[in-house]
């Protein structure tokens, strides 16, 4: 859950950054487009006034030009001249000093490009309205803003999708690393405890002088076997943590594995006042990785011992096409409706007995069991026994 939250947060940040970059580029592009269009309009307006250089009469002027002619006989202006035109200051300057005066004038709520000069003894002022050009610029700005918003939203969506796809492998790798650390801590705890217990028992026997040479040799052999099993578990964890690797499969007698695991756990269970009972059928052979199957049985037994009151029973039976391992304990059992959640990592539920209000933590054990069973093509289920206690049943395909 935490990894998913971190993934979503990182994806949103990358998507926001990508959208801001696209927005910045679009703004820069919009400024360039606006500047180019505005400069082109200004140049076009100047060319219009240059083309009207021969106009010296209001009757000869095109409809898009407003003309004012000052003659000795008087003044003549185009009809519908807006307030603010003609530009009296420019007219008086040319009348007094001659030459030519150009500029812009605000008249009637619109900007005009105005040029005043002397033509054929007359002072002529021509005004070209820039309203249409301004409207075009306004439409361009609106189009750029709408396009920018659409591009930003699209960039955010695409960026979020690409960010999630890009980060997902990293998140998976991080999750795999965390799972490996948690699995290693859980899986190595039991073998190390058994190894320590055997070493302590052997030391007590040797220190008391009651151990024979055969007993010492047997104790050392058990310690060597536990050390070898510990190395195999580490290798199996490394194989399970790397999706590119696969463990070699072979025929494994699940009954023998169950008996071996029970023998290894007997000293530890005896110290806690618990009894382990084992009943196995002959030829309970499945195809799989021996170390993984041993880890599965160890996790099932550890879970049962953690919650048992007095005893744990392991039963291996054989059907025509499957091998079934059943682990029973006489503990409080599972809470109603939470049996399936027992196979989730670090699941927590209330015990089935009302008097016991302590939450029952399942940790990683049963979750690892579910993963091993799934890799071997089997199924696992957890229920409460009618007489009390928990029952976990593993079914694996029987080897041909």
CSV table of N, CA and C in Angstrom, one decimal, residues 85-161:
chain,number,residue,atom,x,y,z
A,85,UNK,N,-10.8,62.2,-34.9
A,85,UNK,CA,-10.2,62.4,-36.2
A,85,UNK,C,-10.9,63.6,-36.9
A,86,UNK,N,-10.2,64.3,-37.7
A,86,UNK,CA,-8.7,64.2,-38.0
A,86,UNK,C,-7.9,64.6,-36.8
A,87,UNK,N,-6.6,64.2,-37.0
A,87,UNK,CA,-5.6,64.5,-35.9
A,87,UNK,C,-5.1,66.0,-36.2
A,88,UNK,N,-5.7,66.9,-35.4
A,88,UNK,CA,-5.5,68.3,-35.6
A,88,UNK,C,-4.0,68.7,-35.3
A,89,UNK,N,-3.4,68.0,-34.4
A,89,UNK,CA,-2.0,68.4,-34.0
A,89,UNK,C,-1.1,68.0,-35.2
A,90,UNK,N,-1.4,66.9,-35.9
A,90,UNK,CA,-0.5,66.5,-37.0
A,90,UNK,C,-0.8,67.5,-38.2
A,91,UNK,N,-2.1,67.8,-38.4
A,91,UNK,CA,-2.4,68.8,-39.5
A,91,UNK,C,-1.7,70.1,-39.3
A,92,UNK,N,-1.8,70.6,-38.1
A,92,UNK,CA,-1.2,71.9,-37.9
A,92,UNK,C,0.3,71.9,-38.0
A,93,UNK,N,0.9,70.8,-37.6
A,93,UNK,CA,2.4,70.6,-37.7
A,93,UNK,C,2.8,70.6,-39.2
A,94,UNK,N,2.0,69.9,-40.0
A,94,UNK,CA,2.4,69.8,-41.4
A,94,UNK,C,2.1,71.2,-42.1
A,95,UNK,N,1.0,71.8,-41.7
A,95,UNK,CA,0.7,73.1,-42.3
A,95,UNK,C,1.7,74.1,-42.0
A,96,UNK,N,2.2,74.1,-40.8
A,96,UNK,CA,3.2,75.1,-40.3
A,96,UNK,C,4.6,74.7,-40.8
A,97,UNK,N,5.0,73.5,-40.8
A,97,UNK,CA,6.4,73.1,-41.0
A,97,UNK,C,6.6,72.3,-42.3
A,98,UNK,N,5.5,71.7,-42.9
A,98,UNK,CA,5.6,70.9,-44.0
A,98,UNK,C,6.1,69.5,-43.6
A,99,UNK,N,6.6,68.7,-44.5
A,99,UNK,CA,7.1,67.4,-44.2
A,99,UNK,C,6.0,66.4,-44.1
A,100,UNK,N,6.3,65.4,-43.3
A,100,UNK,CA,5.3,64.3,-43.1
A,100,UNK,C,5.3,63.8,-41.6
A,101,UNK,N,4.1,63.5,-41.1
A,101,UNK,CA,4.0,63.1,-39.7
A,101,UNK,C,3.2,61.8,-39.7
A,102,UNK,N,3.7,60.8,-39.1
A,102,UNK,CA,3.0,59.5,-39.0
A,102,UNK,C,2.8,59.1,-37.5
A,103,UNK,N,1.8,58.4,-37.2
A,103,UNK,CA,1.5,58.0,-35.8
A,103,UNK,C,0.2,57.2,-35.7
A,104,UNK,N,-0.1,56.9,-34.4
A,104,UNK,CA,-1.4,56.2,-34.2
A,104,UNK,C,-2.3,57.1,-33.3
A,105,UNK,N,-3.6,57.0,-33.5
A,105,UNK,CA,-4.5,57.8,-32.8
A,105,UNK,C,-5.7,56.9,-32.4
A,106,UNK,N,-6.2,57.2,-31.1
A,106,UNK,CA,-7.4,56.5,-30.6
A,106,UNK,C,-8.6,57.4,-30.9
A,107,UNK,N,-9.5,56.8,-31.7
A,107,UNK,CA,-10.7,57.6,-32.1
A,107,UNK,C,-11.9,56.7,-32.2
A,108,UNK,N,-13.0,57.1,-31.5
A,108,UNK,CA,-14.2,56.3,-31.6
A,108,UNK,C,-14.0,54.8,-31.0
A,109,UNK,N,-13.1,54.7,-30.0
A,109,UNK,CA,-12.9,53.4,-29.5
A,109,UNK,C,-12.0,52.5,-30.3
A,110,UNK,N,-11.3,53.0,-31.3
A,110,UNK,CA,-10.5,52.2,-32.2
A,110,UNK,C,-9.2,52.9,-32.5
A,111,UNK,N,-8.2,52.1,-32.7
A,111,UNK,CA,-6.9,52.7,-33.1
A,111,UNK,C,-6.8,52.9,-34.6
A,112,UNK,N,-6.2,54.0,-35.0
A,112,UNK,CA,-6.0,54.3,-36.4
A,112,UNK,C,-4.5,54.6,-36.6
A,113,UNK,N,-4.0,54.1,-37.7
A,113,UNK,CA,-2.7,54.5,-38.2
A,113,UNK,C,-2.8,55.7,-39.1
A,114,UNK,N,-2.2,56.8,-38.7
A,114,UNK,CA,-2.5,58.1,-39.4
A,114,UNK,C,-1.2,58.6,-40.0
A,115,UNK,N,-1.3,59.1,-41.3
A,115,UNK,CA,-0.1,59.7,-41.9
A,115,UNK,C,-0.6,61.0,-42.6
A,116,UNK,N,0.2,62.0,-42.3
A,116,UNK,CA,-0.2,63.4,-42.8
A,116,UNK,C,1.0,63.9,-43.5
A,117,UNK,N,0.8,64.4,-44.8
A,117,UNK,CA,1.8,65.0,-45.6
A,117,UNK,C,1.2,66.0,-46.6
A,118,UNK,N,2.0,66.6,-47.4
A,118,UNK,CA,1.6,67.6,-48.4
A,118,UNK,C,1.6,66.9,-49.8
A,119,UNK,N,0.5,67.0,-50.5
A,119,UNK,CA,0.4,66.4,-51.8
A,119,UNK,C,-0.3,67.4,-52.8
A,120,UNK,N,0.4,67.7,-53.8
A,120,UNK,CA,-0.1,68.7,-54.8
A,120,UNK,C,-0.6,69.9,-54.2
A,121,UNK,N,0.2,70.5,-53.3
A,121,UNK,CA,-0.2,71.8,-52.7
A,121,UNK,C,-1.3,71.6,-51.6
A,122,UNK,N,-1.7,70.4,-51.3
A,122,UNK,CA,-2.8,70.2,-50.3
A,122,UNK,C,-2.2,69.4,-49.1
A,123,UNK,N,-2.7,69.7,-48.0
A,123,UNK,CA,-2.3,68.9,-46.8
A,123,UNK,C,-3.3,67.8,-46.7
A,124,UNK,N,-2.8,66.5,-46.8
A,124,UNK,CA,-3.7,65.4,-46.8
A,124,UNK,C,-3.3,64.5,-45.6
A,125,UNK,N,-4.4,64.1,-44.9
A,125,UNK,CA,-4.2,63.2,-43.8
A,125,UNK,C,-5.1,61.9,-44.0
A,126,UNK,N,-4.4,60.8,-44.1
A,126,UNK,CA,-5.1,59.5,-44.3
A,126,UNK,C,-5.0,58.6,-43.0
A,127,UNK,N,-6.1,58.1,-42.6
A,127,UNK,CA,-6.2,57.3,-41.4
A,127,UNK,C,-6.7,55.9,-41.8
A,128,UNK,N,-6.0,54.9,-41.3
A,128,UNK,CA,-6.3,53.5,-41.6
A,128,UNK,C,-6.7,52.8,-40.3
A,129,UNK,N,-7.9,52.3,-40.2
A,129,UNK,CA,-8.4,51.7,-39.0
A,129,UNK,C,-7.7,50.3,-38.7
A,130,UNK,N,-7.3,50.1,-37.5
A,130,UNK,CA,-6.6,48.9,-37.1
A,130,UNK,C,-7.6,48.0,-36.3
A,131,UNK,N,-8.9,48.3,-36.3
A,131,UNK,CA,-9.8,47.5,-35.5
A,131,UNK,C,-9.9,46.0,-36.0
A,132,UNK,N,-9.9,45.8,-37.3
A,132,UNK,CA,-10.0,44.4,-37.8
A,132,UNK,C,-8.7,43.6,-37.4
A,133,UNK,N,-7.6,44.3,-37.5
A,133,UNK,CA,-6.3,43.7,-37.1
A,133,UNK,C,-6.3,43.3,-35.6
A,134,UNK,N,-6.8,44.2,-34.8
A,134,UNK,CA,-6.9,44.0,-33.3
A,134,UNK,C,-7.8,42.8,-33.0
A,135,UNK,N,-9.0,42.7,-33.8
A,135,UNK,CA,-9.9,41.6,-33.6
A,135,UNK,C,-9.2,40.3,-33.9
A,136,UNK,N,-8.4,40.3,-35.0
A,136,UNK,CA,-7.7,39.1,-35.4
A,136,UNK,C,-6.7,38.7,-34.3
A,137,UNK,N,-6.0,39.7,-33.8
A,137,UNK,CA,-5.1,39.4,-32.7
A,137,UNK,C,-5.8,38.8,-31.5
A,138,UNK,N,-7.0,39.4,-31.2
A,138,UNK,CA,-7.7,38.9,-30.0
A,138,UNK,C,-8.2,37.4,-30.2
A,139,UNK,N,-8.7,37.2,-31.5
A,139,UNK,CA,-9.0,35.8,-31.8
A,139,UNK,C,-7.8,34.9,-31.7
A,140,UNK,N,-6.7,35.3,-32.1
A,140,UNK,CA,-5.5,34.5,-32.0
A,140,UNK,C,-5.1,34.2,-30.6
A,141,UNK,N,-5.2,35.2,-29.7
A,141,UNK,CA,-4.9,35.0,-28.3
A,141,UNK,C,-5.9,34.0,-27.7
A,142,UNK,N,-7.2,34.1,-28.0
A,142,UNK,CA,-8.1,33.2,-27.5
A,142,UNK,C,-7.8,31.8,-27.9
A,143,UNK,N,-7.5,31.6,-29.2
A,143,UNK,CA,-7.2,30.3,-29.7
A,143,UNK,C,-5.9,29.8,-29.1
A,144,UNK,N,-4.9,30.6,-28.9
A,144,UNK,CA,-3.7,30.2,-28.2
A,144,UNK,C,-4.0,29.7,-26.8
A,145,UNK,N,-4.8,30.5,-26.1
A,145,UNK,CA,-5.1,30.2,-24.7
A,145,UNK,C,-5.8,28.8,-24.6
A,146,UNK,N,-6.9,28.6,-25.4
A,146,UNK,CA,-7.6,27.4,-25.4
A,146,UNK,C,-6.7,26.2,-25.8
A,147,UNK,N,-5.9,26.4,-26.9
A,147,UNK,CA,-5.0,25.4,-27.3
A,147,UNK,C,-4.0,25.0,-26.2
A,148,UNK,N,-3.5,26.1,-25.5
A,148,UNK,CA,-2.6,25.9,-24.4
A,148,UNK,C,-3.2,25.1,-23.3
A,149,UNK,N,-4.4,25.4,-22.9
A,149,UNK,CA,-5.1,24.6,-21.8
A,149,UNK,C,-5.3,23.2,-22.2
A,150,UNK,N,-5.8,23.0,-23.5
A,150,UNK,CA,-6.0,21.6,-23.9
A,150,UNK,C,-4.6,20.8,-24.0
A,151,UNK,N,-3.6,21.5,-24.5
A,151,UNK,CA,-2.3,20.9,-24.5
A,151,UNK,C,-1.7,20.6,-23.1
A,152,UNK,N,-2.0,21.5,-22.2
A,152,UNK,CA,-1.5,21.2,-20.8
A,152,UNK,C,-2.2,20.1,-20.2
A,153,UNK,N,-3.5,20.0,-20.3
A,153,UNK,CA,-4.3,18.9,-19.7
A,153,UNK,C,-3.9,17.6,-20.4
A,154,UNK,N,-3.8,17.6,-21.7
A,154,UNK,CA,-3.3,16.4,-22.4
A,154,UNK,C,-1.9,16.0,-22.0
A,155,UNK,N,-1.0,17.0,-21.9
A,155,UNK,CA,0.3,16.7,-21.4
A,155,UNK,C,0.3,16.1,-20.0
A,156,UNK,N,-0.5,16.6,-19.2
A,156,UNK,CA,-0.6,16.1,-17.8
A,156,UNK,C,-1.1,14.6,-17.8
A,157,UNK,N,-2.1,14.3,-18.6
A,157,UNK,CA,-2.6,13.0,-18.7
A,157,UNK,C,-1.6,12.0,-19.3
A,158,UNK,N,-1.0,12.4,-20.4
A,158,UNK,CA,0.0,11.6,-21.0
A,158,UNK,C,1.2,11.4,-20.1
A,159,UNK,N,1.6,12.5,-19.5
A,159,UNK,CA,2.8,12.4,-18.6
A,159,UNK,C,2.5,11.5,-17.4
A,160,UNK,N,1.3,11.5,-16.9
A,160,UNK,CA,0.9,10.6,-15.8
A,160,UNK,C,1.0,9.2,-16.2
A,161,UNK,N,0.5,8.9,-17.4
A,161,UNK,CA,0.5,7.5,-17.9
A,161,UNK,C,1.9,7.1,-18.2
